[in-house]
Amino acid sequence: MPQPPGQTTEETFESFVAARGDALWRSAWLLTGDSGRAEDLVQTALAKAWPHWRRLSDPGRFEAYTRRVLFNTYVAWWRRRWNGERPTDVLPEPTANAPGDPDPDLRRDLMSALAELPRGQRAVVVLRYFEDRTEAETAELLGISIGTVKSQTSRAMAALRRSPALSQNDQTPKDLP
């Protein structure tokens, strides 16, 4: 990968992480529903993708590769059903809602509804509606056919429309952030 003069490979990788880390974390958070697990998922995906940094010719290709690693790692974790964290009786203080942020109750309800979806449907919904990916991009990232993306999307949206967690809101899933 071409580097600016005077920068090492590690510095350009660090620049990539600084520029795209938040977007990767957001995808991971939507998949896991937990900020700590999302951080772990992003770190794991970046660690797995790092050896391929030089082989990929530009940051866009590397990001696509990293996202695929992120989704595949999520699926592997889900299959393993490992929970390294233990529940606690003491909850952290909730953070204040910044102006323009979606309603925290709606966000919680959406995460609850997403958690009820099977892993494949959840991954397709996150890629299609939160990552704004095309059907073809989603199929490529997940290693499935476009027809499977369409059927999984249809089933997921039907399930979200029926979800008790979202029926309490005046919004339908198409209106959600």
PDB file of C-alpha atoms in Angstrom:
ATOM      1  CA  MET A   1       0.000   0.000   0.000  1.00  0.00           C
ATOM      2  CA  PRO A   2       1.449   3.361  -0.918  1.00  0.00           C
ATOM      3  CA  GLN A   3       2.284   5.463   2.099  1.00  0.00           C
ATOM      4  CA  PRO A   4       2.859   9.159   2.482  1.00  0.00           C
ATOM      5  CA  PRO A   5       6.561   9.972   2.793  1.00  0.00           C
ATOM      6  CA  GLY A   6       7.863   9.585   6.314  1.00  0.00           C
ATOM      7  CA  GLN A   7       4.938   7.452   7.543  1.00  0.00           C
ATOM      8  CA  THR A   8       5.281   3.841   8.564  1.00  0.00           C
ATOM      9  CA  THR A   9       2.755   1.110   7.869  1.00  0.00           C
ATOM     10  CA  GLU A  10       1.680   1.260  11.510  1.00  0.00           C
ATOM     11  CA  GLU A  11       1.045   5.008  11.260  1.00  0.00           C
ATOM     12  CA  THR A  12      -1.156   4.613   8.171  1.00  0.00           C
ATOM     13  CA  PHE A  13      -3.040   1.761   9.847  1.00  0.00           C
ATOM     14  CA  GLU A  14      -3.519   3.955  12.918  1.00  0.00           C
ATOM     15  CA  SER A  15      -4.856   6.715  10.650  1.00  0.00           C
ATOM     16  CA  PHE A  16      -7.336   4.256   9.166  1.00  0.00           C
ATOM     17  CA  VAL A  17      -8.498   3.154  12.627  1.00  0.00           C
ATOM     18  CA  ALA A  18      -8.827   6.765  13.779  1.00  0.00           C
ATOM     19  CA  ALA A  19     -10.856   7.679  10.688  1.00  0.00           C
ATOM     20  CA  ARG A  20     -13.105   4.615  10.428  1.00  0.00           C
ATOM     21  CA  GLY A  21     -13.100   3.141  13.936  1.00  0.00           C
ATOM     22  CA  ASP A  22     -16.340   4.833  15.006  1.00  0.00           C
ATOM     23  CA  ALA A  23     -18.195   3.523  11.945  1.00  0.00           C
ATOM     24  CA  LEU A  24     -16.899   0.006  12.621  1.00  0.00           C
ATOM     25  CA  TRP A  25     -17.910   0.282  16.280  1.00  0.00           C
ATOM     26  CA  ARG A  26     -21.414   1.431  15.319  1.00  0.00           C
ATOM     27  CA  SER A  27     -21.909  -1.640  13.146  1.00  0.00           C
ATOM     28  CA  ALA A  28     -20.575  -3.867  15.903  1.00  0.00           C
ATOM     29  CA  TRP A  29     -22.839  -2.207  18.469  1.00  0.00           C
ATOM     30  CA  LEU A  30     -25.878  -2.740  16.274  1.00  0.00           C
ATOM     31  CA  LEU A  31     -24.974  -6.411  15.982  1.00  0.00           C
ATOM     32  CA  THR A  32     -24.130  -7.075  19.618  1.00  0.00           C
ATOM     33  CA  GLY A  33     -26.370  -4.584  21.411  1.00  0.00           C
ATOM     34  CA  ASP A  34     -23.624  -3.958  23.959  1.00  0.00           C
ATOM     35  CA  SER A  35     -20.895  -1.323  23.828  1.00  0.00           C
ATOM     36  CA  GLY A  36     -18.283  -3.505  25.531  1.00  0.00           C
ATOM     37  CA  ARG A  37     -18.871  -6.447  23.219  1.00  0.00           C
ATOM     38  CA  ALA A  38     -18.893  -4.055  20.266  1.00  0.00           C
ATOM     39  CA  GLU A  39     -15.452  -2.795  21.268  1.00  0.00           C
ATOM     40  CA  ASP A  40     -14.227  -6.381  21.627  1.00  0.00           C
ATOM     41  CA  LEU A  41     -15.668  -7.276  18.229  1.00  0.00           C
ATOM     42  CA  VAL A  42     -14.009  -4.299  16.508  1.00  0.00           C
ATOM     43  CA  GLN A  43     -10.679  -5.013  18.196  1.00  0.00           C
ATOM     44  CA  THR A  44     -10.855  -8.668  17.182  1.00  0.00           C
ATOM     45  CA  ALA A  45     -11.782  -7.791  13.595  1.00  0.00           C
ATOM     46  CA  LEU A  46      -8.949  -5.248  13.334  1.00  0.00           C
ATOM     47  CA  ALA A  47      -6.469  -7.738  14.803  1.00  0.00           C
ATOM     48  CA  LYS A  48      -7.536 -10.371  12.281  1.00  0.00           C
ATOM     49  CA  ALA A  49      -7.452  -7.898   9.372  1.00  0.00           C
ATOM     50  CA  TRP A  50      -4.121  -6.232  10.285  1.00  0.00           C
ATOM     51  CA  PRO A  51      -1.892  -8.884   8.607  1.00  0.00           C
ATOM     52  CA  HIS A  52      -3.621  -8.099   5.288  1.00  0.00           C
ATOM     53  CA  TRP A  53      -3.081  -4.325   5.502  1.00  0.00           C
ATOM     54  CA  ARG A  54      -0.201  -4.213   2.999  1.00  0.00           C
ATOM     55  CA  ARG A  55      -1.827  -6.667   0.580  1.00  0.00           C
ATOM     56  CA  LEU A  56      -4.946  -4.556   0.064  1.00  0.00           C
ATOM     57  CA  SER A  57      -4.281  -1.614  -2.229  1.00  0.00           C
ATOM     58  CA  ASP A  58      -6.409   1.115  -0.636  1.00  0.00           C
ATOM     59  CA  PRO A  59      -8.229   1.950   2.618  1.00  0.00           C
ATOM     60  CA  GLY A  60     -11.633   1.354   0.974  1.00  0.00           C
ATOM     61  CA  ARG A  61     -10.752  -2.235   0.132  1.00  0.00           C
ATOM     62  CA  PHE A  62      -9.270  -2.716   3.574  1.00  0.00           C
ATOM     63  CA  GLU A  63     -12.429  -1.388   5.224  1.00  0.00           C
ATOM     64  CA  ALA A  64     -14.600  -3.742   3.167  1.00  0.00           C
ATOM     65  CA  TYR A  65     -12.345  -6.624   4.184  1.00  0.00           C
ATOM     66  CA  THR A  66     -12.423  -5.552   7.836  1.00  0.00           C
ATOM     67  CA  ARG A  67     -16.229  -5.326   7.791  1.00  0.00           C
ATOM     68  CA  ARG A  68     -16.461  -8.820   6.367  1.00  0.00           C
ATOM     69  CA  VAL A  69     -14.139 -10.054   9.118  1.00  0.00           C
ATOM     70  CA  LEU A  70     -16.283  -8.184  11.666  1.00  0.00           C
ATOM     71  CA  PHE A  71     -19.518  -9.832  10.484  1.00  0.00           C
ATOM     72  CA  ASN A  72     -17.935 -13.279  10.191  1.00  0.00           C
ATOM     73  CA  THR A  73     -16.474 -12.939  13.688  1.00  0.00           C
ATOM     74  CA  TYR A  74     -19.886 -11.904  15.030  1.00  0.00           C
ATOM     75  CA  VAL A  75     -21.448 -14.996  13.469  1.00  0.00           C
ATOM     76  CA  ALA A  76     -18.696 -17.208  14.924  1.00  0.00           C
ATOM     77  CA  TRP A  77     -19.197 -15.696  18.387  1.00  0.00           C
ATOM     78  CA  TRP A  78     -22.928 -16.167  18.108  1.00  0.00           C
ATOM     79  CA  ARG A  79     -22.528 -19.826  17.151  1.00  0.00           C
ATOM     80  CA  ARG A  80     -20.199 -20.363  20.071  1.00  0.00           C
ATOM     81  CA  ARG A  81     -22.686 -18.662  22.440  1.00  0.00           C
ATOM     82  CA  TRP A  82     -19.881 -17.576  24.716  1.00  0.00           C
ATOM     83  CA  ASN A  83     -20.578 -14.901  27.268  1.00  0.00           C
ATOM     84  CA  GLY A  84     -17.435 -13.741  28.988  1.00  0.00           C
ATOM     85  CA  GLU A  85     -19.251 -11.130  31.043  1.00  0.00           C
ATOM     86  CA  ARG A  86     -21.362 -11.673  34.102  1.00  0.00           C
ATOM     87  CA  PRO A  87     -24.562  -9.805  34.965  1.00  0.00           C
ATOM     88  CA  THR A  88     -24.419  -7.271  37.770  1.00  0.00           C
ATOM     89  CA  ASP A  89     -26.941  -5.713  40.113  1.00  0.00           C
ATOM     90  CA  VAL A  90     -25.255  -2.305  39.910  1.00  0.00           C
ATOM     91  CA  LEU A  91     -25.973  -0.526  36.640  1.00  0.00           C
ATOM     92  CA  PRO A  92     -23.848   2.350  35.339  1.00  0.00           C
ATOM     93  CA  GLU A  93     -25.337   5.808  35.226  1.00  0.00           C
ATOM     94  CA  PRO A  94     -27.147   6.461  31.954  1.00  0.00           C
ATOM     95  CA  THR A  95     -25.517   8.962  29.634  1.00  0.00           C
ATOM     96  CA  ALA A  96     -27.241  12.189  28.718  1.00  0.00           C
ATOM     97  CA  ASN A  97     -28.939  12.305  25.350  1.00  0.00           C
ATOM     98  CA  ALA A  98     -27.191  14.759  23.021  1.00  0.00           C
ATOM     99  CA  PRO A  99     -29.386  17.134  21.003  1.00  0.00           C
ATOM    100  CA  GLY A 100     -30.445  15.469  17.769  1.00  0.00           C
ATOM    101  CA  ASP A 101     -29.906  11.947  19.109  1.00  0.00           C
ATOM    102  CA  PRO A 102     -32.782   9.539  18.672  1.00  0.00           C
ATOM    103  CA  ASP A 103     -35.128   8.947  21.571  1.00  0.00           C
ATOM    104  CA  PRO A 104     -33.312   6.650  24.047  1.00  0.00           C
ATOM    105  CA  ASP A 105     -36.516   4.666  24.646  1.00  0.00           C
ATOM    106  CA  LEU A 106     -36.894   4.085  20.922  1.00  0.00           C
ATOM    107  CA  ARG A 107     -33.227   3.080  20.672  1.00  0.00           C
ATOM    108  CA  ARG A 108     -33.688   0.587  23.528  1.00  0.00           C
ATOM    109  CA  ASP A 109     -36.860  -0.792  21.933  1.00  0.00           C
ATOM    110  CA  LEU A 110     -35.122  -1.124  18.574  1.00  0.00           C
ATOM    111  CA  MET A 111     -32.189  -2.967  20.118  1.00  0.00           C
ATOM    112  CA  SER A 112     -34.633  -5.276  21.894  1.00  0.00           C
ATOM    113  CA  ALA A 113     -36.464  -5.981  18.632  1.00  0.00           C
ATOM    114  CA  LEU A 114     -33.192  -6.555  16.758  1.00  0.00           C
ATOM    115  CA  ALA A 115     -32.049  -8.960  19.482  1.00  0.00           C
ATOM    116  CA  GLU A 116     -35.135 -11.102  18.813  1.00  0.00           C
ATOM    117  CA  LEU A 117     -34.149 -11.610  15.161  1.00  0.00           C
ATOM    118  CA  PRO A 118     -32.125 -14.648  14.074  1.00  0.00           C
ATOM    119  CA  ARG A 119     -28.460 -13.785  13.490  1.00  0.00           C
ATOM    120  CA  GLY A 120     -28.709 -13.883   9.690  1.00  0.00           C
ATOM    121  CA  GLN A 121     -31.702 -11.581   9.591  1.00  0.00           C
ATOM    122  CA  ARG A 122     -30.079  -9.233  12.075  1.00  0.00           C
ATOM    123  CA  ALA A 123     -26.871  -9.030  10.045  1.00  0.00           C
ATOM    124  CA  VAL A 124     -28.837  -8.317   6.854  1.00  0.00           C
ATOM    125  CA  VAL A 125     -30.916  -5.575   8.529  1.00  0.00           C
ATOM    126  CA  VAL A 126     -27.820  -3.915   9.994  1.00  0.00           C
ATOM    127  CA  LEU A 127     -26.024  -3.939   6.653  1.00  0.00           C
ATOM    128  CA  ARG A 128     -29.020  -2.884   4.539  1.00  0.00           C
ATOM    129  CA  TYR A 129     -30.602  -0.230   6.754  1.00  0.00           C
ATOM    130  CA  PHE A 130     -27.969   0.963   9.196  1.00  0.00           C
ATOM    131  CA  GLU A 131     -24.929   0.631   6.932  1.00  0.00           C
ATOM    132  CA  ASP A 132     -26.973   1.615   3.841  1.00  0.00           C
ATOM    133  CA  ARG A 133     -25.509  -1.222   1.768  1.00  0.00           C
ATOM    134  CA  THR A 134     -27.008  -2.495  -1.469  1.00  0.00           C
ATOM    135  CA  GLU A 135     -28.354  -6.024  -1.751  1.00  0.00           C
ATOM    136  CA  ALA A 136     -25.286  -6.996  -3.778  1.00  0.00           C
ATOM    137  CA  GLU A 137     -22.856  -5.523  -1.229  1.00  0.00           C
ATOM    138  CA  THR A 138     -24.703  -7.224   1.625  1.00  0.00           C
ATOM    139  CA  ALA A 139     -24.640 -10.557  -0.194  1.00  0.00           C
ATOM    140  CA  GLU A 140     -20.925 -10.223  -0.877  1.00  0.00           C
ATOM    141  CA  LEU A 141     -20.053  -9.213   2.686  1.00  0.00           C
ATOM    142  CA  LEU A 142     -22.017 -12.090   4.201  1.00  0.00           C
ATOM    143  CA  GLY A 143     -21.106 -14.641   1.543  1.00  0.00           C
ATOM    144  CA  ILE A 144     -24.731 -15.356   0.617  1.00  0.00           C
ATOM    145  CA  SER A 145     -26.849 -14.946  -2.518  1.00  0.00           C
ATOM    146  CA  ILE A 146     -28.820 -11.800  -3.343  1.00  0.00           C
ATOM    147  CA  GLY A 147     -32.004 -13.883  -3.140  1.00  0.00           C
ATOM    148  CA  THR A 148     -31.123 -14.865   0.414  1.00  0.00           C
ATOM    149  CA  VAL A 149     -30.541 -11.198   1.272  1.00  0.00           C
ATOM    150  CA  LYS A 150     -33.988 -10.345  -0.109  1.00  0.00           C
ATOM    151  CA  SER A 151     -35.775 -13.155   1.734  1.00  0.00           C
ATOM    152  CA  GLN A 152     -33.926 -12.503   5.015  1.00  0.00           C
ATOM    153  CA  THR A 153     -34.734  -8.787   4.731  1.00  0.00           C
ATOM    154  CA  SER A 154     -38.392  -9.487   4.074  1.00  0.00           C
ATOM    155  CA  ARG A 155     -38.668 -11.875   7.019  1.00  0.00           C
ATOM    156  CA  ALA A 156     -36.762  -9.526   9.328  1.00  0.00           C
ATOM    157  CA  MET A 157     -38.904  -6.511   8.460  1.00  0.00           C
ATOM    158  CA  ALA A 158     -42.090  -8.569   8.970  1.00  0.00           C
ATOM    159  CA  ALA A 159     -40.786  -9.689  12.372  1.00  0.00           C
ATOM    160  CA  LEU A 160     -39.891  -6.097  13.316  1.00  0.00           C
ATOM    161  CA  ARG A 161     -43.362  -4.920  12.341  1.00  0.00           C
ATOM    162  CA  ARG A 162     -44.874  -7.581  14.637  1.00  0.00           C
ATOM    163  CA  SER A 163     -42.390  -6.995  17.453  1.00  0.00           C
ATOM    164  CA  PRO A 164     -44.046  -6.065  20.753  1.00  0.00           C
ATOM    165  CA  ALA A 165     -40.999  -3.927  21.572  1.00  0.00           C
ATOM    166  CA  LEU A 166     -41.736  -1.639  18.616  1.00  0.00           C
ATOM    167  CA  SER A 167     -45.519  -1.761  18.676  1.00  0.00           C
ATOM    168  CA  GLN A 168     -45.482   0.537  21.722  1.00  0.00           C
ATOM    169  CA  ASN A 169     -44.058   3.324  19.548  1.00  0.00           C
ATOM    170  CA  ASP A 170     -45.904   5.376  16.969  1.00  0.00           C
ATOM    171  CA  GLN A 171     -43.102   4.662  14.489  1.00  0.00           C
ATOM    172  CA  THR A 172     -42.788   1.706  12.157  1.00  0.00           C
ATOM    173  CA  PRO A 173     -39.407   0.082  11.458  1.00  0.00           C
ATOM    174  CA  LYS A 174     -38.998   2.078   8.220  1.00  0.00           C
ATOM    175  CA  ASP A 175     -39.076   5.274  10.319  1.00  0.00           C
ATOM    176  CA  LEU A 176     -36.412   4.102  12.745  1.00  0.00           C
ATOM    177  CA  PRO A 177     -32.912   5.578  12.720  1.00  0.00           C
TER     178      PRO A 177
END
